[in-house]
Tab-separated table of C-alpha atoms in Angstrom:
chain	number	residue	atom	x	y	z
A	1369	UNK	CA	13.810	24.987	-52.059
A	1370	UNK	CA	11.487	24.191	-54.947
A	1371	UNK	CA	7.736	24.699	-54.747
A	1372	UNK	CA	7.270	20.941	-55.136
A	1373	UNK	CA	9.586	20.252	-52.194
A	1374	UNK	CA	7.866	22.904	-50.077
A	1375	UNK	CA	4.445	21.452	-50.807
A	1376	UNK	CA	5.693	17.946	-49.998
A	1377	UNK	CA	7.222	19.126	-46.706
A	1378	UNK	CA	4.029	20.900	-45.725
A	1379	UNK	CA	2.031	17.781	-46.533
A	1380	UNK	CA	4.310	15.624	-44.354
A	1381	UNK	CA	4.129	18.099	-41.465
A	1382	UNK	CA	0.365	18.360	-41.862
A	1383	UNK	CA	0.010	14.571	-41.827
A	1384	UNK	CA	2.213	14.313	-38.739
A	1385	UNK	CA	0.164	16.962	-36.945
A	1386	UNK	CA	-3.072	15.225	-37.906
A	1387	UNK	CA	-1.675	11.902	-36.672
A	1388	UNK	CA	-0.597	13.522	-33.385
A	1389	UNK	CA	-4.035	15.064	-32.945
A	1390	UNK	CA	-5.661	11.724	-33.725
A	1391	UNK	CA	-3.481	9.970	-31.104
A	1392	UNK	CA	-4.361	12.659	-28.579
A	1393	UNK	CA	-8.073	12.227	-29.261
A	1394	UNK	CA	-7.812	8.424	-29.057
A	1395	UNK	CA	-5.945	8.629	-25.736
A	1396	UNK	CA	-8.507	11.080	-24.385
A	1397	UNK	CA	-11.317	8.748	-25.429
A	1398	UNK	CA	-9.546	5.830	-23.746
A	1399	UNK	CA	-9.143	7.809	-20.534
A	1400	UNK	CA	-12.761	8.953	-20.732
A	1401	UNK	CA	-13.939	5.376	-21.251
A	1402	UNK	CA	-11.738	4.195	-18.380
A	1403	UNK	CA	-13.097	6.947	-16.137
A	1404	UNK	CA	-16.663	6.053	-17.075
A	1405	UNK	CA	-15.994	2.385	-16.324
A	1406	UNK	CA	-14.452	3.333	-12.973
A	1407	UNK	CA	-17.468	5.484	-12.063
A	1408	UNK	CA	-19.877	2.716	-13.052
A	1409	UNK	CA	-17.926	0.181	-11.008
A	1410	UNK	CA	-17.876	2.509	-8.004
A	1411	UNK	CA	-21.639	3.008	-8.166
A	1412	UNK	CA	-22.227	-0.749	-8.310
A	1413	UNK	CA	-19.733	-1.599	-5.548
A	1414	UNK	CA	-21.437	-2.427	-2.216
A	1415	UNK	CA	-18.219	-1.776	-0.289
A	1416	UNK	CA	-18.082	1.805	-1.551
A	1417	UNK	CA	-21.547	2.389	-0.122
A	1418	UNK	CA	-20.665	0.619	3.132
A	1419	UNK	CA	-17.582	2.814	3.500
A	1420	UNK	CA	-19.845	5.870	3.416
A	1421	UNK	CA	-22.246	4.359	5.942
A	1422	UNK	CA	-19.498	3.413	8.424
A	1423	UNK	CA	-17.515	6.601	7.782
A	1424	UNK	CA	-14.415	4.897	6.409
A	1425	UNK	CA	-12.318	6.946	4.028
A	1426	UNK	CA	-12.337	4.247	1.353
A	1427	UNK	CA	-13.494	0.691	0.687
A	1428	UNK	CA	-10.091	-0.850	1.518
A	1429	UNK	CA	-11.067	-0.699	5.194
A	1430	UNK	CA	-13.197	-3.803	4.647
A	1431	UNK	CA	-10.228	-5.769	3.318
A	1432	UNK	CA	-8.388	-5.226	6.586
A	1433	UNK	CA	-11.502	-5.878	8.667
A	1434	UNK	CA	-12.041	-9.198	6.907
A	1435	UNK	CA	-8.406	-10.255	7.210
A	1436	UNK	CA	-8.369	-9.314	10.881
A	1437	UNK	CA	-11.531	-11.330	11.454
A	1438	UNK	CA	-9.643	-14.406	10.229
A	1439	UNK	CA	-6.237	-13.723	11.794
A	1440	UNK	CA	-6.819	-11.508	14.861
A	1441	UNK	CA	-3.623	-9.555	14.166
A	1442	UNK	CA	-5.099	-6.301	15.499
A	1443	UNK	CA	-6.020	-6.367	19.172
A	1444	UNK	CA	-6.408	-3.847	22.011
A	1445	UNK	CA	-3.089	-2.594	23.351
A	1446	UNK	CA	-0.951	-3.366	20.279
A	1447	UNK	CA	1.443	-0.945	18.592
A	1448	UNK	CA	0.850	-0.619	14.844
A	1449	UNK	CA	2.554	1.239	11.996
A	1450	UNK	CA	0.620	1.845	8.778
A	1451	UNK	CA	2.959	2.551	5.836
A	1452	UNK	CA	1.739	4.514	2.827
A	1453	UNK	CA	-1.371	5.130	4.869
A	1454	UNK	CA	-3.140	7.862	2.872
A	1455	UNK	CA	-6.079	8.417	2.814
A	1456	UNK	CA	-6.259	6.537	6.114
A	1457	UNK	CA	-8.912	3.815	6.051
A	1458	UNK	CA	-6.521	1.129	7.336
A	1459	UNK	CA	-5.447	3.524	10.071
A	1460	UNK	CA	-9.095	4.000	11.042
A	1461	UNK	CA	-9.517	0.235	11.396
A	1462	UNK	CA	-6.255	-0.096	13.340
A	1463	UNK	CA	-7.330	2.619	15.789
A	1464	UNK	CA	-10.650	0.865	16.392
A	1465	UNK	CA	-9.206	-2.613	16.801
A	1466	UNK	CA	-6.268	-1.618	19.034
A	1467	UNK	CA	-8.350	0.828	21.088
A	1468	UNK	CA	-5.794	3.530	20.272
A	1469	UNK	CA	-8.437	6.199	20.786
A	1470	UNK	CA	-9.286	4.847	24.248
A	1471	UNK	CA	-12.924	4.370	23.247
A	1472	UNK	CA	-13.222	1.349	25.560
A	1473	UNK	CA	-11.750	2.192	28.990
A	1474	UNK	CA	-11.965	-1.468	30.030
A	1475	UNK	CA	-9.401	-2.541	27.404
A	1476	UNK	CA	-5.689	-1.758	26.930
A	1477	UNK	CA	-4.974	1.312	24.821
A	1478	UNK	CA	-2.935	0.722	21.680
A	1479	UNK	CA	-0.723	2.971	19.561
A	1480	UNK	CA	-1.086	3.640	15.833
A	1481	UNK	CA	1.430	5.529	13.681
A	1482	UNK	CA	0.560	6.425	10.094
A	1483	UNK	CA	3.235	7.414	7.581
A	1484	UNK	CA	2.901	8.697	4.026
A	1485	UNK	CA	4.519	11.072	1.559
A	1486	UNK	CA	0.995	12.354	0.906
A	1487	UNK	CA	-1.355	14.275	3.157
A	1488	UNK	CA	-3.339	12.277	5.720
A	1489	UNK	CA	-6.044	14.238	7.442
A	1490	UNK	CA	-6.156	13.803	11.239
A	1491	UNK	CA	-7.591	10.587	12.671
A	1492	UNK	CA	-8.411	10.575	16.364
A	1493	UNK	CA	-6.203	8.096	18.188
A	1494	UNK	CA	-3.488	7.974	15.502
A	1495	UNK	CA	-0.166	9.783	15.231
A	1496	UNK	CA	0.083	11.076	11.669
A	1497	UNK	CA	3.412	11.602	9.910
A	1498	UNK	CA	2.693	13.509	6.696
A	1499	UNK	CA	5.201	14.269	3.937
A	1500	UNK	CA	7.384	11.450	5.232
A	1501	UNK	CA	9.224	8.808	3.202
A	1502	UNK	CA	9.281	5.752	5.471
A	1503	UNK	CA	12.409	4.410	3.752
A	1504	UNK	CA	14.599	7.278	4.990
A	1505	UNK	CA	16.789	7.405	8.084
A	1506	UNK	CA	14.863	10.486	9.200
A	1507	UNK	CA	11.593	8.534	9.214
A	1508	UNK	CA	13.144	5.681	11.191
A	1509	UNK	CA	14.590	8.095	13.750
A	1510	UNK	CA	11.262	9.884	14.116
A	1511	UNK	CA	9.418	6.592	14.646
A	1512	UNK	CA	11.932	5.494	17.293
A	1513	UNK	CA	11.617	8.851	19.047
A	1514	UNK	CA	7.808	8.811	18.890
A	1515	UNK	CA	7.648	5.307	20.356
A	1516	UNK	CA	10.337	6.143	22.911
A	1517	UNK	CA	12.326	3.091	21.828
A	1518	UNK	CA	9.415	0.648	22.050
A	1519	UNK	CA	9.213	-2.014	19.356
A	1520	UNK	CA	6.202	-2.527	17.086
A	1521	UNK	CA	3.708	-5.410	17.105
A	1522	UNK	CA	2.708	-5.133	13.459
A	1523	UNK	CA	3.762	-3.179	10.396
A	1524	UNK	CA	1.100	-3.107	7.691
A	1525	UNK	CA	0.739	-1.580	4.255
A	1526	UNK	CA	-1.919	-1.314	1.571
A	1527	UNK	CA	0.283	0.910	-0.591
A	1528	UNK	CA	0.795	0.450	-4.314
A	1529	UNK	CA	2.788	2.379	-6.909
A	1530	UNK	CA	1.110	4.683	-9.401
A	1531	UNK	CA	0.086	2.486	-12.304
A	1532	UNK	CA	2.065	2.894	-15.530
A	1533	UNK	CA	-0.237	0.681	-17.568
A	1534	UNK	CA	2.589	-1.809	-18.107
A	1535	UNK	CA	1.568	-4.744	-15.919
A	1536	UNK	CA	4.973	-6.375	-15.494
A	1537	UNK	CA	6.605	-3.049	-14.639
A	1538	UNK	CA	3.875	-2.252	-12.112
A	1539	UNK	CA	4.279	-5.684	-10.509
A	1540	UNK	CA	8.040	-5.173	-10.211
A	1541	UNK	CA	7.488	-1.768	-8.626
A	1542	UNK	CA	5.097	-3.063	-5.972
A	1543	UNK	CA	7.564	-5.852	-5.148
A	1544	UNK	CA	10.149	-3.116	-4.629
A	1545	UNK	CA	7.804	-1.412	-2.166
A	1546	UNK	CA	7.338	-4.720	-0.345
A	1547	UNK	CA	11.085	-5.110	0.147
A	1548	UNK	CA	11.279	-1.539	1.425
A	1549	UNK	CA	8.495	-2.346	3.899
A	1550	UNK	CA	10.327	-5.524	4.957
A	1551	UNK	CA	13.524	-3.589	5.603
A	1552	UNK	CA	11.621	-1.004	7.658
A	1553	UNK	CA	9.755	-3.692	9.598
A	1554	UNK	CA	12.978	-5.565	10.380
A	1555	UNK	CA	14.333	-2.456	12.088
A	1556	UNK	CA	11.297	-1.611	14.230
A	1557	UNK	CA	9.377	-4.861	14.876
A	1558	UNK	CA	9.573	-6.775	18.147
A	1559	UNK	CA	10.358	-10.488	18.206
A	1560	UNK	CA	7.258	-12.485	17.172
A	1561	UNK	CA	5.763	-9.358	15.583
A	1562	UNK	CA	3.913	-9.407	12.260
A	1563	UNK	CA	4.034	-7.826	8.803
A	1564	UNK	CA	1.110	-7.449	6.388
A	1565	UNK	CA	1.326	-5.957	2.916
A	1566	UNK	CA	-0.237	-5.994	-0.533
A	1567	UNK	CA	1.235	-7.544	-3.667
A	1568	UNK	CA	0.054	-8.068	-7.221
A	1569	UNK	CA	0.276	-11.650	-8.373
A	1570	UNK	CA	3.406	-12.254	-10.441
A	1571	UNK	CA	6.540	-14.336	-10.879
A	1572	UNK	CA	8.451	-12.425	-8.182
A	1573	UNK	CA	5.954	-13.199	-5.403
A	1574	UNK	CA	7.298	-16.729	-4.610
A	1575	UNK	CA	10.807	-15.263	-4.306
A	1576	UNK	CA	9.473	-12.605	-1.938
A	1577	UNK	CA	7.792	-15.320	0.130
A	1578	UNK	CA	11.088	-17.215	0.427
A	1579	UNK	CA	12.889	-14.069	1.554
A	1580	UNK	CA	10.168	-13.370	4.112
A	1581	UNK	CA	10.543	-16.909	5.469
A	1582	UNK	CA	14.097	-16.034	6.528
A	1583	UNK	CA	12.727	-13.454	8.952
A	1584	UNK	CA	9.278	-14.764	9.897
A	1585	UNK	CA	8.068	-18.130	11.171
A	1586	UNK	CA	4.891	-18.317	9.096
A	1587	UNK	CA	3.919	-16.876	5.704
A	1588	UNK	CA	0.296	-16.829	4.588
A	1589	UNK	CA	-1.447	-15.533	1.456
A	1590	UNK	CA	-4.797	-13.793	1.980
A	1591	UNK	CA	-7.395	-12.756	-0.600
A	1592	UNK	CA	-10.288	-10.970	1.134
A	1593	UNK	CA	-13.722	-10.924	-0.470
A	1594	UNK	CA	-13.562	-7.128	-0.479
A	1595	UNK	CA	-10.803	-7.321	-3.098
A	1596	UNK	CA	-12.301	-6.840	-6.523
A	1597	UNK	CA	-12.781	-10.100	-8.416
A	1598	UNK	CA	-10.901	-8.776	-11.454
A	1599	UNK	CA	-7.942	-7.623	-9.357
A	1600	UNK	CA	-4.652	-9.515	-9.119
A	1601	UNK	CA	-4.035	-8.117	-5.655
A	1602	UNK	CA	-3.519	-10.338	-2.658
A	1603	UNK	CA	-1.972	-9.830	0.740
A	1604	UNK	CA	0.966	-11.516	2.407
A	1605	UNK	CA	0.850	-11.949	6.169
A	1606	UNK	CA	4.211	-12.776	7.715
A	1607	UNK	CA	3.902	-13.811	11.373
A	1608	UNK	CA	6.443	-14.413	14.092
A	1609	UNK	CA	9.396	-12.107	13.421
A	1610	UNK	CA	12.655	-13.951	14.190
A	1611	UNK	CA	14.862	-10.887	14.456
A	1612	UNK	CA	17.920	-9.889	12.437
A	1613	UNK	CA	20.843	-12.255	12.828
A	1614	UNK	CA	23.652	-10.726	10.779
A	1615	UNK	CA	24.247	-9.029	7.406
A	1616	UNK	CA	25.486	-11.283	4.641
A	1617	UNK	CA	28.388	-10.432	2.339
A	1618	UNK	CA	26.053	-9.355	-0.453
A	1619	UNK	CA	24.356	-6.868	1.853
A	1620	UNK	CA	21.233	-8.935	2.487
A	1621	UNK	CA	20.210	-9.931	5.961
A	1622	UNK	CA	20.478	-13.480	7.234
């Protein structure tokens, strides 16, 4: 190899390394800026402060509290399953509203099951199923055994996939989670039971609503004030489970 070629090759490699370093620095700066924005938003968020005051694990508790205030889906004596429940703020609300901890001896005592692949620290009044994928047969069997065959009044979920930064991909992934939650709910919910879960606004949401209408009598979109104003999230409440009639030829329920 000639000296000229060697020098040219070294220059190319050096430029590539410098470009790679520059990209790394830019990405780090972006992440730093994003982290700083997140911290600033957290400090300015009244619901973050309220969560600390009322001992909720995160601000999402107030979304469920607000939705329940309007719909009364959580009541003493009901059986509730919280999917993707970590860190557990929705479970905390469910325990309070269903009296699962027996705090009020004058009211019926409910049951709350919380399932997540991640760790959920103990919550008094709730049965915690850590390291559990709710979409598996094992999870279904464990739920059935825990409830001793009893059906569920409401399945709820505030879960979302880890963000990729690609909005359309993230929206498709959360829709996938919604269908998994629907399948789970169809297997464990009693007739006239309810399903509540989060979606991100997108073109697939109307299709999801139509599919839900095959299994539930009423479909309602909710956007609590506790949801951030710049967020595309909303919640779908499906009420009045009709039951499973029969599987169709394409494998979907009818």
